[in-house]
């Protein structure tokens, strides 16, 4: 599923954009008093939706949801505004210019910014929200209810996470044993792969969130809460597990695990390297399983995150590199058809989830569905469903402090560049922690 690296999580909210939105947000905050919907001639209510619609993997769930909507709410006409894979920058521009669509799909970092600039409708008191909450799968409440207690969007997926994918054919050809359990083994594999002419691991680090997600994968071997541990008041210095993970990232960078141009590489370029057999590994969320299986068949599999030693690997491999951040279909307070938009947003999210489960076999959805799986499920997803999720010990915790998250994103990306050291990483993070948590 070539998609949600952008969806998940563009964790790149900048202070400048926050201020811009706060200053320029042309929309008026909602008091949760539904506005009278306006219908065009013939009784049609037009709803503009900014949503992911890039390829078969994103078009499928959305188009299915829209077709189902025609049966449920035939008076509604959906106008799709296809989302741009830009970390929600286009959406932020819409907000800054007072041009928000009725409904938009976005992540927690963006929702936080929009909450400040009053560009997101609070969904707390809508009956639709109460019904959505009743139908959630167990353990995914954090996808709907934000840390501040509000509901900003209706989620379709459950708690997603990052995996390392690898090409088994290349590994066999180069002579790399699997599973890779330790950082030293991964560094040694990088040396072998470089010598054989391969890029060891493709990463689209032009998007900062993926280098931060890679770093978080290493952190969770040492600290199961992941980044969430950094949000505690009084934590003014980077804890040792985070320093250890930074040292491991530096070790892997020096072993040339990543391409020298990694921080200028986008998703299309990185995934193309992997699918064309030019790189041996690729990092992305579990949603990549579908594209990987389609393009590489049984040549590809995923591995658990390596640790400092085998004992730590065995003890920590079921700690999940993913946190339950709110995200999904949100509604603009400025919508002329706000009441209808709220119902449509919830419906699109629920039906998108239904498609992901029934057609893609993904167990990682937020709302329940009573329909059966109607298609073949990729072997890698079967591993997730049968091996990983039933044994999951803990998910990483959500970090809601955007200043700390931004500092992690910036500095984790810098760690992929020659000459940027663990000491510099730690110094920069300590400066931010001292300011935010004192």
Coordinates of N, CA, C and O in Angstrom, one line a residue, residues 8-9 11 159-164 183 203 208-231 238 241-249 252 258 283 304-307 316-317 319-325 394-399 404-405 408-409 411-413 415-416 425:
X8 N 0.2 8.7 7.5 CA 0.5 8.5 8.8 C 1.1 9.6 9.4 O 1.1 9.9 10.5
X9 N 1.9 9.9 8.7 CA 2.4 10.8 9.6 C 3.3 11.8 9.3 O 4.2 12.0 9.9
X11 N 5.0 14.3 10.5 CA 5.2 14.8 11.8 C 6.0 16.1 11.8 O 6.9 16.3 12.5
X159 N -4.0 1.1 15.2 CA -2.7 1.6 15.5 C -1.7 1.0 14.5 O -1.4 -0.2 14.5
X160 N -1.1 1.9 13.7 CA -0.2 1.4 12.6 C 1.3 1.5 13.1 O 1.6 2.1 14.1
X161 N 2.2 0.9 12.4 CA 3.6 0.8 12.9 C 4.5 0.6 11.7 O 4.1 0.3 10.6
X162 N 5.8 0.7 12.0 CA 6.8 0.6 11.0 C 7.5 -0.7 11.0 O 7.7 -1.3 12.1
X163 N 7.9 -1.2 9.8 CA 8.6 -2.4 9.7 C 9.8 -2.2 8.7 O 9.8 -1.3 7.9
X164 N 10.8 -3.2 8.9 CA 11.9 -3.2 7.9 C 11.6 -4.3 6.9 O 11.4 -5.5 7.3
X183 N 22.3 -4.9 16.0 CA 22.8 -3.7 15.3 C 24.1 -4.1 14.6 O 24.3 -3.7 13.4
X203 N 15.5 4.6 2.0 CA 14.7 5.3 3.0 C 14.3 6.7 2.4 O 15.2 7.3 1.8
X208 N 10.9 13.9 6.9 CA 11.6 13.8 8.1 C 11.0 12.7 9.0 O 11.7 12.1 9.8
X209 N 9.7 12.4 8.9 CA 9.1 11.5 9.8 C 9.6 10.1 9.7 O 9.7 9.4 10.7
X210 N 10.1 9.7 8.5 CA 10.5 8.3 8.4 C 11.9 8.1 9.0 O 12.1 7.0 9.6
X211 N 12.8 9.1 9.0 CA 14.0 8.9 9.8 C 13.7 8.9 11.3 O 14.4 8.1 12.0
X212 N 12.8 9.7 11.7 CA 12.4 9.7 13.1 C 11.8 8.3 13.5 O 12.0 7.8 14.5
X213 N 11.0 7.8 12.5 CA 10.3 6.5 12.8 C 11.4 5.4 12.9 O 11.3 4.5 13.7
X214 N 12.4 5.5 12.0 CA 13.5 4.5 12.1 C 14.2 4.6 13.4 O 14.5 3.6 14.1
X215 N 14.5 5.8 13.8 CA 15.1 6.0 15.2 C 14.2 5.5 16.3 O 14.7 4.8 17.2
X216 N 12.9 5.7 16.2 CA 12.0 5.2 17.2 C 12.0 3.7 17.3 O 11.9 3.1 18.3
X217 N 12.2 3.1 16.1 CA 12.3 1.6 16.1 C 13.5 1.1 16.9 O 13.4 0.1 17.7
X218 N 14.6 1.8 16.9 CA 15.8 1.5 17.7 C 15.5 1.8 19.2 O 15.9 1.0 20.1
X219 N 14.8 2.9 19.4 CA 14.5 3.3 20.8 C 13.7 2.3 21.5 O 13.9 1.9 22.6
X220 N 12.7 1.8 20.7 CA 11.7 0.8 21.4 C 12.4 -0.5 21.8 O 11.8 -1.2 22.6
X221 N 13.6 -0.8 21.3 CA 14.4 -1.9 21.8 C 14.8 -1.7 23.2 O 15.1 -2.6 24.0
X222 N 15.0 -0.4 23.5 CA 15.5 0.0 24.9 C 14.5 0.6 25.8 O 14.6 0.5 27.0
X223 N 13.5 1.2 25.2 CA 12.4 1.9 25.9 C 11.1 1.7 25.2 O 10.9 2.2 24.1
X224 N 10.3 0.8 25.8 CA 9.0 0.4 25.1 C 8.1 1.6 24.8 O 7.3 1.5 23.9
X225 N 8.1 2.6 25.6 CA 7.3 3.8 25.3 C 7.7 4.6 24.1 O 6.9 5.4 23.7
X226 N 8.9 4.4 23.6 CA 9.4 5.2 22.5 C 9.4 6.6 22.8 O 9.6 7.0 24.0
X227 N 9.0 7.4 21.8 CA 9.1 8.9 22.0 C 8.1 9.4 23.1 O 8.3 10.5 23.7
X228 N 7.1 8.6 23.4 CA 6.2 9.1 24.4 C 6.8 9.3 25.8 O 6.3 10.1 26.6
X229 N 8.0 8.7 26.0 CA 8.7 8.9 27.3 C 9.2 10.3 27.4 O 9.6 10.7 28.5
X230 N 9.4 11.0 26.3 CA 10.0 12.3 26.3 C 9.0 13.4 26.7 O 9.4 14.6 26.8
X231 N 7.8 13.1 26.8 CA 6.8 14.1 27.1 C 6.6 14.4 28.6 O 5.7 15.2 28.9
X238 N 18.1 13.9 27.7 CA 17.8 12.7 26.9 C 18.2 11.4 27.7 O 19.3 11.3 28.1
X241 N 18.5 5.3 27.0 CA 18.0 4.5 25.9 C 18.0 5.2 24.6 O 18.2 4.7 23.5
X242 N 17.7 6.5 24.7 CA 17.6 7.4 23.5 C 19.0 7.7 23.0 O 19.2 7.8 21.8
X243 N 19.9 7.9 23.9 CA 21.3 8.1 23.5 C 21.9 6.8 22.9 O 22.6 6.9 21.8
X244 N 21.6 5.7 23.5 CA 22.1 4.4 22.9 C 21.5 4.2 21.5 O 22.2 3.8 20.5
X245 N 20.2 4.5 21.3 CA 19.6 4.4 19.9 C 20.3 5.4 19.0 O 20.5 5.0 17.8
X246 N 20.6 6.6 19.4 CA 21.3 7.5 18.5 C 22.7 7.0 18.2 O 23.1 7.2 17.0
X247 N 23.4 6.4 19.1 CA 24.7 5.8 18.8 C 24.6 4.7 17.8 O 25.4 4.6 16.9
X248 N 23.5 3.9 17.9 CA 23.3 2.8 16.9 C 23.0 3.4 15.5 O 23.4 2.9 14.5
X249 N 22.2 4.5 15.5 CA 21.9 5.1 14.2 C 23.2 5.6 13.6 O 23.4 5.5 12.4
X252 N 25.1 2.7 12.2 CA 24.6 2.2 10.9 C 24.8 3.2 9.8 O 25.1 2.8 8.6
X258 N 22.5 3.5 4.7 CA 21.6 4.4 3.9 C 22.4 4.9 2.7 O 23.6 5.2 2.8
X283 N 12.3 0.7 4.5 CA 11.6 0.9 5.7 C 10.3 1.8 5.5 O 10.3 2.8 4.8
X304 N 11.8 -8.0 12.4 CA 11.7 -7.2 13.6 C 12.9 -6.3 13.7 O 13.9 -6.5 13.1
X305 N 12.7 -5.2 14.5 CA 13.8 -4.2 14.7 C 14.9 -4.9 15.5 O 14.7 -5.5 16.5
X306 N 16.2 -4.7 15.0 CA 17.3 -5.3 15.7 C 17.6 -4.5 17.0 O 17.1 -3.4 17.2
X307 N 18.4 -5.1 17.9 CA 18.7 -4.6 19.2 C 20.2 -4.7 19.4 O 20.9 -5.1 18.6
X316 N 12.5 -7.8 23.4 CA 11.9 -6.6 22.9 C 11.2 -6.6 21.5 O 10.6 -5.7 21.1
X317 N 11.3 -7.8 20.9 CA 10.9 -7.8 19.5 C 9.4 -7.6 19.3 O 8.9 -7.2 18.2
X319 N 7.7 -5.3 21.1 CA 7.4 -3.9 21.4 C 7.2 -3.2 20.0 O 8.1 -3.3 19.2
X320 N 6.1 -2.6 19.8 CA 5.7 -2.1 18.5 C 6.1 -0.6 18.3 O 5.9 0.3 19.1
X321 N 6.8 -0.4 17.1 CA 7.2 1.0 16.7 C 6.0 1.7 16.1 O 6.0 2.0 14.9
X322 N 5.1 2.0 16.9 CA 3.9 2.8 16.4 C 3.0 3.2 17.6 O 2.9 2.4 18.6
X323 N 2.5 4.4 17.5 CA 1.7 4.9 18.6 C 0.3 5.2 18.1 O 0.1 5.5 17.0
X324 N -0.7 5.2 19.1 CA -2.1 5.4 18.7 C -2.4 6.9 18.6 O -3.2 7.4 19.4
X325 N -1.9 7.6 17.6 CA -2.2 9.0 17.5 C -3.5 9.2 16.8 O -3.9 8.5 15.9
X394 N 3.6 -4.3 23.9 CA 3.3 -2.9 24.2 C 3.5 -2.0 22.9 O 4.4 -2.3 22.1
X395 N 2.7 -1.0 22.7 CA 2.9 -0.1 21.6 C 3.6 1.2 22.2 O 3.5 1.5 23.4
X396 N 4.4 1.8 21.3 CA 5.0 3.1 21.8 C 3.9 4.1 22.2 O 2.8 4.0 21.7
X397 N 4.3 5.0 23.0 CA 3.3 6.0 23.5 C 3.4 7.3 22.6 O 4.4 7.6 22.0
X398 N 2.2 8.0 22.5 CA 2.1 9.2 21.7 C 2.9 10.3 22.4 O 2.7 10.6 23.6
X399 N 3.7 11.0 21.6 CA 4.3 12.3 22.0 C 3.5 13.4 21.4 O 3.5 13.6 20.2
X404 N 9.1 19.1 20.8 CA 10.1 18.0 21.0 C 10.0 17.1 19.7 O 11.1 16.7 19.3
X405 N 8.8 16.9 19.2 CA 8.7 16.0 18.0 C 9.5 16.6 16.8 O 10.2 15.9 16.1
X408 N 13.1 16.1 17.3 CA 13.5 14.7 16.9 C 13.5 14.5 15.4 O 14.5 13.9 14.9
X409 N 12.5 15.0 14.7 CA 12.5 14.9 13.3 C 13.7 15.5 12.6 O 14.3 14.9 11.7
X411 N 16.6 16.3 13.9 CA 17.9 15.7 14.3 C 18.1 14.3 13.8 O 19.2 13.8 13.5
X412 N 17.0 13.5 13.8 CA 17.1 12.1 13.3 C 17.4 12.2 11.8 O 18.2 11.3 11.3
X413 N 16.8 13.1 11.1 CA 17.2 13.3 9.6 C 18.6 13.6 9.5 O 19.4 13.1 8.7
X415 N 21.0 12.8 11.4 CA 21.9 11.7 11.7 C 22.2 10.8 10.5 O 23.1 10.0 10.5
X416 N 21.5 11.0 9.4 CA 21.8 10.2 8.2 C 22.8 11.0 7.3 O 23.1 10.5 6.2
X425 N 23.5 15.4 18.3 CA 22.1 15.0 18.4 C 21.6 15.2 19.9 O 20.6 15.8 20.1

